[in-house]
PDB file of N, CA and C in Angstrom:
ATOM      1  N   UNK A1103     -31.193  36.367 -59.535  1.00 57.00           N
ATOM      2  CA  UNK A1103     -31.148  35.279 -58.613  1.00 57.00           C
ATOM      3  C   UNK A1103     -29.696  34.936 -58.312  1.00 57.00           C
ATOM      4  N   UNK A1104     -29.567  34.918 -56.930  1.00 56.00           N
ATOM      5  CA  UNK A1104     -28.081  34.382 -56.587  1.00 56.00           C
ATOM      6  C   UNK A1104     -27.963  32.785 -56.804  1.00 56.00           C
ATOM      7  N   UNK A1105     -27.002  32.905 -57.478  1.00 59.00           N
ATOM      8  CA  UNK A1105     -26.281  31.628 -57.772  1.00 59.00           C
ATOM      9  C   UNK A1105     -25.734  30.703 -56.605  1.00 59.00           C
ATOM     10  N   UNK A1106     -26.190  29.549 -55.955  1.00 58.00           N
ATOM     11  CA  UNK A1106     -25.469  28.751 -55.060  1.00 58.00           C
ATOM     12  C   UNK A1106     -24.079  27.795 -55.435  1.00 58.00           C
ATOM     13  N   UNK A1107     -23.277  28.091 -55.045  1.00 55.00           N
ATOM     14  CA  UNK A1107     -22.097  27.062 -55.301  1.00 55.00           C
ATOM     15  C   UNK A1107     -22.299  25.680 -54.737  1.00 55.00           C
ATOM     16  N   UNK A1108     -21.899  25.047 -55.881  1.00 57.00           N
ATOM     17  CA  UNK A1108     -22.145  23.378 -55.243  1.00 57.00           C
ATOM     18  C   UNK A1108     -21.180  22.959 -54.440  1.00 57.00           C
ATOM     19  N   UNK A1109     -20.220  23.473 -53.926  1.00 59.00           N
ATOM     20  CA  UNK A1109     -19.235  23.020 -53.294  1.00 59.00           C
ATOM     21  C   UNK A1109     -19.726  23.733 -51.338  1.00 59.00           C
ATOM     22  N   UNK A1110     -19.925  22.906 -50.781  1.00 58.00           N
ATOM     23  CA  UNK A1110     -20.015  22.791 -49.703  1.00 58.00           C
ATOM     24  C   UNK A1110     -18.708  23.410 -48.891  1.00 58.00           C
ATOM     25  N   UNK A1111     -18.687  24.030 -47.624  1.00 62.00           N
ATOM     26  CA  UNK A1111     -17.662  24.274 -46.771  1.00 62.00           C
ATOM     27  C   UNK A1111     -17.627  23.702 -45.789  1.00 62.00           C
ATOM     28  N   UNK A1112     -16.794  22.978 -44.763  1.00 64.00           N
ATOM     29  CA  UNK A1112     -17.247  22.432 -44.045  1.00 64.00           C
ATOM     30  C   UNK A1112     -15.834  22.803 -42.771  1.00 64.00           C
ATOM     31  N   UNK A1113     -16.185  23.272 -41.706  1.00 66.00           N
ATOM     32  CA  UNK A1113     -14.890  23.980 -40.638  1.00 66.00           C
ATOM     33  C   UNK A1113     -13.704  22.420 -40.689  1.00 66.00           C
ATOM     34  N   UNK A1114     -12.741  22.552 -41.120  1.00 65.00           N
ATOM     35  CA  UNK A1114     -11.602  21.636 -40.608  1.00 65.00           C
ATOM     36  C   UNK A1114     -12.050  20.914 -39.374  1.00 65.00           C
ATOM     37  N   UNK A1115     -11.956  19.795 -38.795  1.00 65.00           N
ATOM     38  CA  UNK A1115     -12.386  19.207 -37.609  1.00 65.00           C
ATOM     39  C   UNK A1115     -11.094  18.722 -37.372  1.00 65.00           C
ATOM     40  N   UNK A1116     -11.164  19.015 -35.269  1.00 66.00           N
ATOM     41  CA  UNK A1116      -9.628  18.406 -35.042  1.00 66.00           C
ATOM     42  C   UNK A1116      -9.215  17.407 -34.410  1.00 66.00           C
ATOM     43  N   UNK A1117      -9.078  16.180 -34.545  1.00 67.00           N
ATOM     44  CA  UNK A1117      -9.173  15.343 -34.018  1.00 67.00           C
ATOM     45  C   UNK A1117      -8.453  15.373 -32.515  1.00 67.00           C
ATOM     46  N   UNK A1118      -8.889  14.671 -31.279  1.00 67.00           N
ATOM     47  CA  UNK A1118      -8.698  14.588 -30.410  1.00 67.00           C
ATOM     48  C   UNK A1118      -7.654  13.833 -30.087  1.00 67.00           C
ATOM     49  N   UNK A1119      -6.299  14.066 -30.253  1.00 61.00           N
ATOM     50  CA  UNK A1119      -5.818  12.844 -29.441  1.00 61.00           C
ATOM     51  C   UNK A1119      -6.265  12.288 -27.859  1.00 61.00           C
ATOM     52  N   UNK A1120      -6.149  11.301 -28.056  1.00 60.00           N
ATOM     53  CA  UNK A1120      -6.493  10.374 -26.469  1.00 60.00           C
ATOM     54  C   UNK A1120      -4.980  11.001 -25.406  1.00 60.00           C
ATOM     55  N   UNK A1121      -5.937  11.994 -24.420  1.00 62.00           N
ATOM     56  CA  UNK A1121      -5.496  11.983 -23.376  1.00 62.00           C
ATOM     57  C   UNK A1121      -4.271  11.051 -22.846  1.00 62.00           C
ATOM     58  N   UNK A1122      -3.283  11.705 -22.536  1.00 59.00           N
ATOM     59  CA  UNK A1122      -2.186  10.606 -21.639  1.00 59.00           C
ATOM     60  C   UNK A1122      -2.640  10.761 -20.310  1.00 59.00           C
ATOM     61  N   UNK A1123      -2.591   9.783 -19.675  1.00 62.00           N
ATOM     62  CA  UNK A1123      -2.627  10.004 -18.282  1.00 62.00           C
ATOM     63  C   UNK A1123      -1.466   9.434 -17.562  1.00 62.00           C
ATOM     64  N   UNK A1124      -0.541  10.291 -17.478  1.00 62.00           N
ATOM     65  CA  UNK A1124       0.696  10.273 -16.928  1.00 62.00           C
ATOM     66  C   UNK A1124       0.334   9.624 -14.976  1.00 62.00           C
ATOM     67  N   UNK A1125       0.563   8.276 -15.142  1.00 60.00           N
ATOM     68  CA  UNK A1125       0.509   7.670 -14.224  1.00 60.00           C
ATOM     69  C   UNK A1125       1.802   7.804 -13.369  1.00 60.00           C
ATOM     70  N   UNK A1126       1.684   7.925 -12.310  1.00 60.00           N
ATOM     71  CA  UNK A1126       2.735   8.160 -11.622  1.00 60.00           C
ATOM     72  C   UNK A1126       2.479   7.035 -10.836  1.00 60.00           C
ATOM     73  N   UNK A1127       3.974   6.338 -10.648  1.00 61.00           N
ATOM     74  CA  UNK A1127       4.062   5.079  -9.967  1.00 61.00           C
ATOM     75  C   UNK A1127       4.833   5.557  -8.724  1.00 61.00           C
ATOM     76  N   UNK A1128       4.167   4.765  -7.617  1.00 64.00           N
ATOM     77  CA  UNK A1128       4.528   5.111  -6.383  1.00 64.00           C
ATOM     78  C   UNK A1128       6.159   4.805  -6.034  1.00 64.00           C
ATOM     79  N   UNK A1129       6.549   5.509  -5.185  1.00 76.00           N
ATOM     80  CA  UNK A1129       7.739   5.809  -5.129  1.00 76.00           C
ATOM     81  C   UNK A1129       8.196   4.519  -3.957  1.00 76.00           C
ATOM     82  N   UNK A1130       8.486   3.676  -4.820  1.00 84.00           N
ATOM     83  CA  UNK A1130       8.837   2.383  -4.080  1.00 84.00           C
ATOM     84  C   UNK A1130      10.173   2.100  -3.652  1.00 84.00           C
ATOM     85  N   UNK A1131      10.133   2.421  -1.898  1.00 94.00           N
ATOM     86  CA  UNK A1131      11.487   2.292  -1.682  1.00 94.00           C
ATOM     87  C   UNK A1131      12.095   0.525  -1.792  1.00 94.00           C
ATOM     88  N   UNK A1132      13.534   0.607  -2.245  1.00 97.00           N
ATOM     89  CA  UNK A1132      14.524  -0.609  -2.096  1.00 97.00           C
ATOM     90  C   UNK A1132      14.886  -1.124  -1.165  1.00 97.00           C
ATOM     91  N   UNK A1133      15.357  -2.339  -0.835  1.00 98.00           N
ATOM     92  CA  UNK A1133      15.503  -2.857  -0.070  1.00 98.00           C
ATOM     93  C   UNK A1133      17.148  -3.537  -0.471  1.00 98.00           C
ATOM     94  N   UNK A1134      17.954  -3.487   1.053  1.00 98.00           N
ATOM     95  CA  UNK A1134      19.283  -4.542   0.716  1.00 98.00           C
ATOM     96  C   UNK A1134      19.173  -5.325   1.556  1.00 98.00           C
ATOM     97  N   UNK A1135      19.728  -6.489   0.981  1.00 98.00           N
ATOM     98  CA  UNK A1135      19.476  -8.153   1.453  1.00 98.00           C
ATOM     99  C   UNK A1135      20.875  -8.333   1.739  1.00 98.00           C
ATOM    100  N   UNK A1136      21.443  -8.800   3.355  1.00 98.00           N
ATOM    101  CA  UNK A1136      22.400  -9.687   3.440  1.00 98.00           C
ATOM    102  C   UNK A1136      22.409 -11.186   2.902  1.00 98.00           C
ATOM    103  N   UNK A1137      22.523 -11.831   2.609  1.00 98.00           N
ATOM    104  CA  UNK A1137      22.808 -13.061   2.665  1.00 98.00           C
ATOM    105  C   UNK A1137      23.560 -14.202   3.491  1.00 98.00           C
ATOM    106  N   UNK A1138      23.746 -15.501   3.980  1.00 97.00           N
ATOM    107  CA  UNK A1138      24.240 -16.243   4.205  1.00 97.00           C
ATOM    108  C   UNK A1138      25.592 -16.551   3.651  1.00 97.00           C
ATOM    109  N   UNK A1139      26.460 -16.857   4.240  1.00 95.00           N
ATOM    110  CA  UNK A1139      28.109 -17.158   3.402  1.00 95.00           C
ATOM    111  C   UNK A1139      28.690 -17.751   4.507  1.00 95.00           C
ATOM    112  N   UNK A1140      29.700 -19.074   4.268  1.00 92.00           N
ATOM    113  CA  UNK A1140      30.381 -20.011   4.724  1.00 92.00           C
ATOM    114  C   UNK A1140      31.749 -18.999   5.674  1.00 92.00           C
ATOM    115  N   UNK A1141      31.941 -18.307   5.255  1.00 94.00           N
ATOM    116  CA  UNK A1141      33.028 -17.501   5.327  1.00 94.00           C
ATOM    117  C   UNK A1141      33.345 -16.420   6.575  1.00 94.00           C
ATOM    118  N   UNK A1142      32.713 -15.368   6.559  1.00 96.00           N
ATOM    119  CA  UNK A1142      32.300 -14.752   7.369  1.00 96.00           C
ATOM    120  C   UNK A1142      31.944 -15.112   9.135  1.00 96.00           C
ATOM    121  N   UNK A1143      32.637 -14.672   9.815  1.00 96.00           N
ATOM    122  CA  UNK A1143      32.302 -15.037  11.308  1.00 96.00           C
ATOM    123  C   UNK A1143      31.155 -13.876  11.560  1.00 96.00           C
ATOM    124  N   UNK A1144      30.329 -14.725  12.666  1.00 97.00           N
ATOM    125  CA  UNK A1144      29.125 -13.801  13.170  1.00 97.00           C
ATOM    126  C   UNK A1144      30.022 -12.635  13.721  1.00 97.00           C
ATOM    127  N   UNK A1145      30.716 -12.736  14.530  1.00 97.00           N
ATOM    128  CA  UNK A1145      30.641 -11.214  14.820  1.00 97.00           C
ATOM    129  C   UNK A1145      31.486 -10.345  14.727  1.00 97.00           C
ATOM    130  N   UNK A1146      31.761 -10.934  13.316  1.00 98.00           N
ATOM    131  CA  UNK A1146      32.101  -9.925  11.839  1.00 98.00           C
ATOM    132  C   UNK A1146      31.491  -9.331  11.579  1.00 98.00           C
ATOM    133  N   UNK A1147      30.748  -9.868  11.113  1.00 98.00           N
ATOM    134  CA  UNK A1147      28.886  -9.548  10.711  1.00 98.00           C
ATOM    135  C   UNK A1147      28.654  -8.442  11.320  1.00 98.00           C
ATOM    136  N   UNK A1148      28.362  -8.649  12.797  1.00 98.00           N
ATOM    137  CA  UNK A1148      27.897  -7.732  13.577  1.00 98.00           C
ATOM    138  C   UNK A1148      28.646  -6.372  13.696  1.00 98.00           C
ATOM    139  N   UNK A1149      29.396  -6.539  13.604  1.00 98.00           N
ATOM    140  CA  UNK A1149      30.783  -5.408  13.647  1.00 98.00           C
ATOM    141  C   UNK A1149      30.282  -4.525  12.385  1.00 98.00           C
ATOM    142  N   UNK A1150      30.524  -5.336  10.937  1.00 98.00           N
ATOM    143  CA  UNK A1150      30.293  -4.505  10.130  1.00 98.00           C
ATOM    144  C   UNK A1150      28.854  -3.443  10.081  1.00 98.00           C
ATOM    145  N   UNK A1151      27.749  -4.538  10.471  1.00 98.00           N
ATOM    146  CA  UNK A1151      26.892  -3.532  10.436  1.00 98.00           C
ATOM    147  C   UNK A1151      26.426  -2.447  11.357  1.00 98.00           C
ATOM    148  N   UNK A1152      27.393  -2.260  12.310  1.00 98.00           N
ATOM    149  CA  UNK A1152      27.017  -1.583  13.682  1.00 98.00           C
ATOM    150  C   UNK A1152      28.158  -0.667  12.901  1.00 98.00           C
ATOM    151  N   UNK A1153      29.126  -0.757  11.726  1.00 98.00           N
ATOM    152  CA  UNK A1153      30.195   0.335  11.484  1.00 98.00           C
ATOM    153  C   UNK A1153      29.447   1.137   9.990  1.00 98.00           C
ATOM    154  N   UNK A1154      28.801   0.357   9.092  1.00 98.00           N
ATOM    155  CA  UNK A1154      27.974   1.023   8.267  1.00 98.00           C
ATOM    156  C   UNK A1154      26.869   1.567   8.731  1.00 98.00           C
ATOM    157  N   UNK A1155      25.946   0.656   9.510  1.00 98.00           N
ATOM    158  CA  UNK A1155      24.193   1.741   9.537  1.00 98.00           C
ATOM    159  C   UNK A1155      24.107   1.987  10.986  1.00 98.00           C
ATOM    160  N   UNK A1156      25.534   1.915  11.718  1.00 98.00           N
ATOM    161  CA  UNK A1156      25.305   3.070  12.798  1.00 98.00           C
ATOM    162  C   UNK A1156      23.762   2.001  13.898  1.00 98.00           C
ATOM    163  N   UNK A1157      23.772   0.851  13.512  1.00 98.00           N
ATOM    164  CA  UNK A1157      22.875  -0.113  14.657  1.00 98.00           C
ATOM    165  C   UNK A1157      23.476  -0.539  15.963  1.00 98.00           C
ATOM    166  N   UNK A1158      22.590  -0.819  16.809  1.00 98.00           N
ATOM    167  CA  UNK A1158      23.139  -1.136  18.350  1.00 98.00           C
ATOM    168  C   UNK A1158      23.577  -2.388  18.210  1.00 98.00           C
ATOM    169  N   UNK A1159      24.369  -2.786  19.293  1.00 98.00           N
ATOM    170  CA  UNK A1159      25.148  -4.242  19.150  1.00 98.00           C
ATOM    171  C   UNK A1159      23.824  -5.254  19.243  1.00 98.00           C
ATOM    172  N   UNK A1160      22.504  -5.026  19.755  1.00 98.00           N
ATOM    173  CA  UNK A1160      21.776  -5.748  19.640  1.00 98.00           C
ATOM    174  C   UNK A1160      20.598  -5.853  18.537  1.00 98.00           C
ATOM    175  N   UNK A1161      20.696  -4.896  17.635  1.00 98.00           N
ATOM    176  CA  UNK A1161      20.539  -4.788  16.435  1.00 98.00           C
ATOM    177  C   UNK A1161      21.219  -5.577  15.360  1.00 98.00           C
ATOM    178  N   UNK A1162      22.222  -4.971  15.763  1.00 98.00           N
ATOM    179  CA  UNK A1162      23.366  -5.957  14.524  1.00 98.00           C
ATOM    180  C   UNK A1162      22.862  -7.211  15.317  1.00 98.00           C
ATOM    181  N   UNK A1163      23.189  -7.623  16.065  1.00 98.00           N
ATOM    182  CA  UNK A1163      23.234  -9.242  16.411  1.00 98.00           C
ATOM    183  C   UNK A1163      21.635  -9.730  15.945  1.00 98.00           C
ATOM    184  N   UNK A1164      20.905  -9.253  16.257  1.00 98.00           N
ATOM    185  CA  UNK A1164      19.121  -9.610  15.771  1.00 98.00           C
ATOM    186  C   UNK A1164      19.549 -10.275  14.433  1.00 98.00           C
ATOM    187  N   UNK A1165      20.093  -8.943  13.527  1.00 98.00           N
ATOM    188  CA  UNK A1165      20.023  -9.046  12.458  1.00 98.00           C
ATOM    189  C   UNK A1165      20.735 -10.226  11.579  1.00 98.00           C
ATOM    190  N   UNK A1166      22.283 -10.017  12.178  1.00 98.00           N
ATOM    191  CA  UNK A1166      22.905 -11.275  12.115  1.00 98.00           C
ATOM    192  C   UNK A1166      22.561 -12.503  12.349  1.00 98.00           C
ATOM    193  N   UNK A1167      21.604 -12.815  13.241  1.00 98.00           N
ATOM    194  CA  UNK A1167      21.237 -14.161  13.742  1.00 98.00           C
ATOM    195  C   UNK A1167      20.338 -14.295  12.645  1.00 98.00           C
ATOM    196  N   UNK A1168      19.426 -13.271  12.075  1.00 98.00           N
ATOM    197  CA  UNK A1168      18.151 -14.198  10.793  1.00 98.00           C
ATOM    198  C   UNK A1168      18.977 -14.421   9.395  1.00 98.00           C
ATOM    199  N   UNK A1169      20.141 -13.459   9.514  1.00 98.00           N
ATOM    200  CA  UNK A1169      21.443 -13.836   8.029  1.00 98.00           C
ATOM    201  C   UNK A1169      21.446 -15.425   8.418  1.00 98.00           C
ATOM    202  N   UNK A1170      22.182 -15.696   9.701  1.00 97.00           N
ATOM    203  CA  UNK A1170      22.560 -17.246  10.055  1.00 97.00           C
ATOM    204  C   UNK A1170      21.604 -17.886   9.665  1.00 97.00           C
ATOM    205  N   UNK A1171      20.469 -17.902  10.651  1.00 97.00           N
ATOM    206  CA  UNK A1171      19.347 -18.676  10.872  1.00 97.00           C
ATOM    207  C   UNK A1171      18.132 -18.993   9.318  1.00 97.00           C
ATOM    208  N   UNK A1172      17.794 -17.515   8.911  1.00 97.00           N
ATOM    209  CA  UNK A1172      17.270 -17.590   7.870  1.00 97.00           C
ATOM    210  C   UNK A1172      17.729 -17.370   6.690  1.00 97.00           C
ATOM    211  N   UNK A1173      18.901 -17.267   6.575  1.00 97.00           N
ATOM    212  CA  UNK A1173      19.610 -17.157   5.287  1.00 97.00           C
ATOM    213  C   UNK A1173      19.517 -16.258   5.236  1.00 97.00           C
ATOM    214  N   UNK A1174      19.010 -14.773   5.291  1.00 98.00           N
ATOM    215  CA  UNK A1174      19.298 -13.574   4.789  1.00 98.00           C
ATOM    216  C   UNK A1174      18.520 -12.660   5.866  1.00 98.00           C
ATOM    217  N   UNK A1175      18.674 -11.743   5.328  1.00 98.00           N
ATOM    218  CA  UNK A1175      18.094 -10.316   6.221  1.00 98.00           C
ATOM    219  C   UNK A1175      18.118  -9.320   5.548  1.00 98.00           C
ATOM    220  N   UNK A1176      16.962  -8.017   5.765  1.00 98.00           N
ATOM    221  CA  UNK A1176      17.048  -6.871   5.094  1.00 98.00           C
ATOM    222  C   UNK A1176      17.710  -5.934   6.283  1.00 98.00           C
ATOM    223  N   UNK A1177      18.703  -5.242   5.583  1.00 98.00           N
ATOM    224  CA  UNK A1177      19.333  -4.622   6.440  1.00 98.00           C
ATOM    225  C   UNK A1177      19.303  -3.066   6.760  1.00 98.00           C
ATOM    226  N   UNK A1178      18.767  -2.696   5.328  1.00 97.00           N
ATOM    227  CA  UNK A1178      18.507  -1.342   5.227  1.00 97.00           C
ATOM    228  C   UNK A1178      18.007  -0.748   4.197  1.00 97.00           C
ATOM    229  N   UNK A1179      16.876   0.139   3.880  1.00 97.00           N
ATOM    230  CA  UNK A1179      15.761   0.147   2.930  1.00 97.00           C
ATOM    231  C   UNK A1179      15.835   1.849   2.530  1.00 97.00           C
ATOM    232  N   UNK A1180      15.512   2.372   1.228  1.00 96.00           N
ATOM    233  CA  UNK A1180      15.907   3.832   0.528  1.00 96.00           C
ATOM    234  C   UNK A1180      15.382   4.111  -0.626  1.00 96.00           C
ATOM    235  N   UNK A1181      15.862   4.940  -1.612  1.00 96.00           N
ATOM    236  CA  UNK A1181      15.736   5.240  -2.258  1.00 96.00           C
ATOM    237  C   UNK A1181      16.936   4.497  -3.405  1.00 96.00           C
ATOM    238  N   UNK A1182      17.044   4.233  -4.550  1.00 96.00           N
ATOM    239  CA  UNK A1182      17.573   3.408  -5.311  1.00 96.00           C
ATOM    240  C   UNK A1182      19.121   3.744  -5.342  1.00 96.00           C
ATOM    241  N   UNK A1183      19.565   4.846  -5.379  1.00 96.00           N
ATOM    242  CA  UNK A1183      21.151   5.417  -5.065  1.00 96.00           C
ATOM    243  C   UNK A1183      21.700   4.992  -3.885  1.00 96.00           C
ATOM    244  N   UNK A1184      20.524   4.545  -2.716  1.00 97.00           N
ATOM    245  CA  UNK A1184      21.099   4.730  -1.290  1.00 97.00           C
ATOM    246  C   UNK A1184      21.357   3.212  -1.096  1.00 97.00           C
ATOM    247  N   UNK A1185      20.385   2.414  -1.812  1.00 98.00           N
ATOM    248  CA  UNK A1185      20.695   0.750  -1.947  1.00 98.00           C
ATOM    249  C   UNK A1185      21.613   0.373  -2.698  1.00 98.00           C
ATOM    250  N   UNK A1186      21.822   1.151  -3.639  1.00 98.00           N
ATOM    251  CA  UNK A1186      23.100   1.009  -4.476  1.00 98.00           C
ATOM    252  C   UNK A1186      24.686   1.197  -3.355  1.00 98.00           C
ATOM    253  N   UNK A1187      24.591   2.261  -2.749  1.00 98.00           N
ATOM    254  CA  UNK A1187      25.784   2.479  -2.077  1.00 98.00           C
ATOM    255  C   UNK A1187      25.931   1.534  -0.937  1.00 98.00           C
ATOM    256  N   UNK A1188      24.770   1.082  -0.214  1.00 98.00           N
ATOM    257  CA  UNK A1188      25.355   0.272   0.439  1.00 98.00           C
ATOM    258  C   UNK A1188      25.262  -1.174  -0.023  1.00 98.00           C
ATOM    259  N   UNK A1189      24.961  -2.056  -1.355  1.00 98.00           N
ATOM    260  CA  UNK A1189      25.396  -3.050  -1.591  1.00 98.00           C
ATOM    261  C   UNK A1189      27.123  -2.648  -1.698  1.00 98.00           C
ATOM    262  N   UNK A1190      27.144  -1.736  -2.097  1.00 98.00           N
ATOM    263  CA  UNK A1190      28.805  -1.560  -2.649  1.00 98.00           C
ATOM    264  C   UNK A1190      29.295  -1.288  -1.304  1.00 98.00           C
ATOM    265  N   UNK A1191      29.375  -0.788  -0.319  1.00 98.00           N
ATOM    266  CA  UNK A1191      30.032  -0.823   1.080  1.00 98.00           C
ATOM    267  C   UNK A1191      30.119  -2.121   1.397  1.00 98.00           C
ATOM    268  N   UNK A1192      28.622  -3.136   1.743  1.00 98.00           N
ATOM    269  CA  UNK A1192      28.674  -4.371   2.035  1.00 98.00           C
ATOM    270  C   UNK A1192      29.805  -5.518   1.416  1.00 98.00           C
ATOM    271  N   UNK A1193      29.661  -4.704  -0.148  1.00 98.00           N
ATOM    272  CA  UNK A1193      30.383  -5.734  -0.579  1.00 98.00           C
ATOM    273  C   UNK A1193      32.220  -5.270  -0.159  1.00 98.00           C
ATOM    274  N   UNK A1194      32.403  -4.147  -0.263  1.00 98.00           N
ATOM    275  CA  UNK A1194      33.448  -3.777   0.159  1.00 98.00           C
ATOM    276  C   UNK A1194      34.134  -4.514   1.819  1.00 98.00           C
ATOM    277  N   UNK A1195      33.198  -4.678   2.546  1.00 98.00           N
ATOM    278  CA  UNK A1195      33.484  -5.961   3.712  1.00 98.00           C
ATOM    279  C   UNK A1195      33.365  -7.062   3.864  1.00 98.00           C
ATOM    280  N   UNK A1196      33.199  -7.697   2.291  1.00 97.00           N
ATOM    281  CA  UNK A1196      32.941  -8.708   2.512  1.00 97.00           C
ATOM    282  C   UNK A1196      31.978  -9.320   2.295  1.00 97.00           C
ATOM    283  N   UNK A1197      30.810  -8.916   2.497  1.00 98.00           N
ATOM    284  CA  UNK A1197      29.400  -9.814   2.230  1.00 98.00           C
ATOM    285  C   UNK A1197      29.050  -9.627   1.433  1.00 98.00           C
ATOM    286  N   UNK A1198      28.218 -10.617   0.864  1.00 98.00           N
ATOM    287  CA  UNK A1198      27.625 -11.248  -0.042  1.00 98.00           C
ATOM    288  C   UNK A1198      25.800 -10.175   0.010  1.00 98.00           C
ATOM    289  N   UNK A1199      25.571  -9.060  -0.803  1.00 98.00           N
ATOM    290  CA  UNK A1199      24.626  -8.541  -0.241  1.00 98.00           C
ATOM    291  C   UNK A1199      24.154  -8.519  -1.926  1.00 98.00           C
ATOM    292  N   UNK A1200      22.541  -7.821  -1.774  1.00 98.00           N
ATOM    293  CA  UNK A1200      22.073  -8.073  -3.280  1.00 98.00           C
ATOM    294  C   UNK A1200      20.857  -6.639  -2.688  1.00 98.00           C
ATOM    295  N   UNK A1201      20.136  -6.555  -3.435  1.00 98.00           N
ATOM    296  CA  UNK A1201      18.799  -5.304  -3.645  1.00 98.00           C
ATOM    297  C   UNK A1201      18.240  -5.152  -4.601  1.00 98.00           C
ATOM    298  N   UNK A1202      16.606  -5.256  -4.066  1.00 97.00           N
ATOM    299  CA  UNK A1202      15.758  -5.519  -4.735  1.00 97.00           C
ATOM    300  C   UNK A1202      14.461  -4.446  -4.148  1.00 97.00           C
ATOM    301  N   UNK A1203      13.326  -4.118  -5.425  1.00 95.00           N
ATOM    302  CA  UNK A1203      12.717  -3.117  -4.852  1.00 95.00           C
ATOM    303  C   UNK A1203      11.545  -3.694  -4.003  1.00 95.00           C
ATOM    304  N   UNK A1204      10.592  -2.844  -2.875  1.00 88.00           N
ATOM    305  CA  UNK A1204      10.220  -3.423  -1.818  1.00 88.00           C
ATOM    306  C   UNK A1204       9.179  -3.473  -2.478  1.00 88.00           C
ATOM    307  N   UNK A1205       8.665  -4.947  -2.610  1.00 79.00           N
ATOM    308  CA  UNK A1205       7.129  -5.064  -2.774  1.00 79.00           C
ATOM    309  C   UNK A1205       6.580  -6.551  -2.096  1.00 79.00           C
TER     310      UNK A1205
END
């Protein structure tokens, strides 16, 4: 008679780690904000931004008038390097500019 071993075998089991689900967050472009400032003449203003983003004199002026009127304006919207460079131009003329992402 064959002898049974009392010791049981049982296959290694492998536990599952929990799935990542690599969420990808939408690629949310930035936004740069002129601001309002005591300082600055309007069509300074206008000048500068018709010499950075390449806008028509009635562009810049639109734009300039909601800086005046509403305190600020978005002036030009990108990818996070491209809002970066032009707060730093803006500020390089002068204004008072800031960026924040668009939501």
């Amino acid at each position: 008679m064959e002898r049974m071993s009392s010791m049981s075998t049982t296959a290694p089991t492998r536990e599952r780690a929990p799935e990542r689900e690599d969420v990808a967050e939408p690629d949310v472009p930035w936004i740069v904000i002129v601001w309002n400032d005591p300082i600055n003449l309007m069509s300074y203003v206008v000048f500068v931004f018709q010499k950075l983003f390449g806008y028509s004199k009635e562009k810049a002026t639109k734009l300039m008038m909601d800086v005046h009127q509403k305190g600020k304006a978005v002036v030009s919207s990108g990818p996070r390097e491209k809002a970066e460079y032009d707060v730093y131009r803006l500020h390089g003329h002068g204004l008072w500019a800031t960026m924040q992402k668009d939501r």
